[in-house]
Amino acid sequence: MSVSMTQTMVDPTNAVNKQTVQSAVVEGRTLEFRVGDIDGVQYAWTRLVDSQNGDVIWINQTTDGGNTWNPFGKRTIQAGGRNYTDALRTNSSDKVKMQGWTQLTSGNKYNTAAW
């Protein structure tokens, strides 16, 4: 059985208490899965440090303990543009997990550990 969640995404720019909870170094870039509080509620997003023009990032989320995963916030990074996705609200249920994902300009896909 899955957990019902609202999938509204918000810009995490003004989040407070920001921290990286998972990360992976991939082809000279650092893929980060970050959390922070927006209006007193915890949200999560993906960031790619040292990104290159054309890299793609997104969040994968499961609400059924990992049986199915859904992508959210897919963003193609443009030179000089944002290197992070919009943020999804988190949930304390053990059935809800999220991961940061990227597909680099090399065509290779990478992800952080589930959080």
mmCIF file of C-alpha atoms in Angstrom:
data_model
loop_
_atom_site.group_PDB
_atom_site.id
_atom_site.type_symbol
_atom_site.label_atom_id
_atom_site.label_comp_id
_atom_site.label_asym_id
_atom_site.label_seq_id
_atom_site.Cartn_x
_atom_site.Cartn_y
_atom_site.Cartn_z
ATOM 1 C CA MET A 1 0.000 0.000 0.000
ATOM 2 C CA SER A 2 1.357 3.415 -0.906
ATOM 3 C CA VAL A 3 1.297 6.676 1.030
ATOM 4 C CA SER A 4 -0.809 9.477 -0.456
ATOM 5 C CA MET A 5 1.222 12.653 -0.941
ATOM 6 C CA THR A 6 0.749 16.102 -2.428
ATOM 7 C CA GLN A 7 3.313 16.498 -5.211
ATOM 8 C CA THR A 8 3.450 20.303 -5.398
ATOM 9 C CA MET A 9 7.001 21.499 -6.049
ATOM 10 C CA VAL A 10 8.409 24.786 -4.738
ATOM 11 C CA ASP A 11 11.582 26.806 -5.275
ATOM 12 C CA PRO A 12 13.996 25.982 -2.400
ATOM 13 C CA THR A 13 16.021 29.215 -2.722
ATOM 14 C CA ASN A 14 14.676 30.630 0.558
ATOM 15 C CA ALA A 15 14.797 27.378 2.530
ATOM 16 C CA VAL A 16 16.484 27.500 5.930
ATOM 17 C CA ASN A 17 18.480 24.816 7.747
ATOM 18 C CA LYS A 18 19.722 23.536 4.366
ATOM 19 C CA GLN A 19 21.894 20.441 4.400
ATOM 20 C CA THR A 20 23.126 17.742 2.068
ATOM 21 C CA VAL A 21 21.902 14.321 3.260
ATOM 22 C CA GLN A 22 23.249 12.166 0.392
ATOM 23 C CA SER A 23 25.918 12.830 -2.228
ATOM 24 C CA ALA A 24 27.901 11.093 -4.948
ATOM 25 C CA VAL A 25 30.901 12.267 -6.992
ATOM 26 C CA VAL A 26 30.213 11.482 -10.650
ATOM 27 C CA GLU A 27 32.517 12.334 -13.558
ATOM 28 C CA GLY A 28 34.031 15.301 -11.713
ATOM 29 C CA ARG A 29 30.683 16.679 -10.541
ATOM 30 C CA THR A 30 28.975 16.261 -7.171
ATOM 31 C CA LEU A 31 25.367 15.070 -7.169
ATOM 32 C CA GLU A 32 23.672 16.172 -3.955
ATOM 33 C CA PHE A 33 20.339 15.338 -2.374
ATOM 34 C CA ARG A 34 19.472 18.238 -0.067
ATOM 35 C CA VAL A 35 16.808 19.081 2.490
ATOM 36 C CA GLY A 36 15.697 22.303 4.127
ATOM 37 C CA ASP A 37 12.709 23.938 5.776
ATOM 38 C CA ILE A 38 10.260 26.168 3.896
ATOM 39 C CA ASP A 39 7.584 27.824 6.040
ATOM 40 C CA GLY A 40 8.308 25.301 8.811
ATOM 41 C CA VAL A 41 7.940 22.242 6.535
ATOM 42 C CA GLN A 42 10.812 20.025 5.350
ATOM 43 C CA TYR A 43 11.394 19.782 1.586
ATOM 44 C CA ALA A 44 14.009 17.962 -0.517
ATOM 45 C CA TRP A 45 15.700 18.725 -3.850
ATOM 46 C CA THR A 46 18.571 17.654 -6.097
ATOM 47 C CA ARG A 47 21.629 19.813 -6.847
ATOM 48 C CA LEU A 48 24.553 19.165 -9.215
ATOM 49 C CA VAL A 49 27.759 20.995 -8.263
ATOM 50 C CA ASP A 50 30.214 21.766 -11.115
ATOM 51 C CA SER A 51 27.430 20.958 -13.589
ATOM 52 C CA GLN A 52 27.867 21.407 -17.315
ATOM 53 C CA ASN A 53 25.518 22.871 -19.900
ATOM 54 C CA GLY A 54 23.096 20.085 -20.907
ATOM 55 C CA ASP A 55 23.318 17.960 -17.743
ATOM 56 C CA VAL A 56 19.859 16.875 -16.520
ATOM 57 C CA ILE A 57 18.781 16.521 -12.867
ATOM 58 C CA TRP A 58 15.629 15.323 -11.107
ATOM 59 C CA ILE A 59 14.222 13.711 -7.950
ATOM 60 C CA ASN A 60 12.966 10.124 -7.938
ATOM 61 C CA GLN A 61 10.376 9.340 -5.273
ATOM 62 C CA THR A 62 8.692 6.175 -4.094
ATOM 63 C CA THR A 63 5.594 6.152 -1.884
ATOM 64 C CA ASP A 64 5.306 2.352 -1.697
ATOM 65 C CA GLY A 65 8.613 1.361 -0.128
ATOM 66 C CA GLY A 66 10.568 1.150 -3.385
ATOM 67 C CA ASN A 67 8.322 -0.975 -5.601
ATOM 68 C CA THR A 68 7.735 1.921 -7.990
ATOM 69 C CA TRP A 69 9.663 5.184 -8.477
ATOM 70 C CA ASN A 70 8.444 8.382 -10.113
ATOM 71 C CA PRO A 71 10.549 11.285 -11.428
ATOM 72 C CA PHE A 72 9.798 14.887 -10.401
ATOM 73 C CA GLY A 73 11.254 18.273 -11.260
ATOM 74 C CA LYS A 74 13.337 17.240 -14.257
ATOM 75 C CA ARG A 75 15.558 20.169 -15.258
ATOM 76 C CA THR A 76 18.138 20.541 -18.032
ATOM 77 C CA ILE A 77 20.932 22.763 -16.782
ATOM 78 C CA GLN A 78 21.773 25.754 -18.949
ATOM 79 C CA ALA A 79 25.079 27.649 -18.759
ATOM 80 C CA GLY A 80 24.770 30.219 -15.979
ATOM 81 C CA GLY A 81 21.382 28.861 -14.890
ATOM 82 C CA ARG A 82 20.104 26.993 -11.846
ATOM 83 C CA ASN A 83 21.888 23.779 -10.943
ATOM 84 C CA TYR A 84 19.116 22.492 -8.648
ATOM 85 C CA THR A 85 15.546 21.232 -8.977
ATOM 86 C CA ASP A 86 12.442 22.560 -7.341
ATOM 87 C CA ALA A 87 11.723 20.873 -4.005
ATOM 88 C CA LEU A 88 9.232 18.201 -2.925
ATOM 89 C CA ARG A 89 7.755 17.979 0.539
ATOM 90 C CA THR A 90 9.239 15.111 2.547
ATOM 91 C CA ASN A 91 7.331 12.544 4.592
ATOM 92 C CA SER A 92 8.350 10.539 7.671
ATOM 93 C CA SER A 93 6.705 7.295 6.495
ATOM 94 C CA ASP A 94 9.149 4.431 5.897
ATOM 95 C CA LYS A 95 7.332 3.842 2.587
ATOM 96 C CA VAL A 96 8.433 7.243 1.250
ATOM 97 C CA LYS A 97 11.997 7.496 -0.083
ATOM 98 C CA MET A 98 13.674 9.942 -2.454
ATOM 99 C CA GLN A 99 16.872 10.023 -4.497
ATOM 100 C CA GLY A 100 18.771 12.634 -6.463
ATOM 101 C CA TRP A 101 19.362 11.650 -10.109
ATOM 102 C CA THR A 102 21.343 13.035 -13.023
ATOM 103 C CA GLN A 103 21.978 12.205 -16.646
ATOM 104 C CA LEU A 104 25.231 13.865 -17.638
ATOM 105 C CA THR A 105 26.150 15.113 -21.093
ATOM 106 C CA SER A 106 28.155 11.864 -21.458
ATOM 107 C CA GLY A 107 24.800 10.032 -21.449
ATOM 108 C CA ASN A 108 25.590 8.241 -18.179
ATOM 109 C CA LYS A 109 22.969 8.245 -15.394
ATOM 110 C CA TYR A 110 23.804 8.378 -11.695
ATOM 111 C CA ASN A 111 21.863 8.588 -8.442
ATOM 112 C CA THR A 112 22.409 9.169 -4.756
ATOM 113 C CA ALA A 113 21.489 6.595 -2.153
ATOM 114 C CA ALA A 114 17.818 6.631 -1.160
ATOM 115 C CA TRP A 115 16.890 8.916 1.710
#
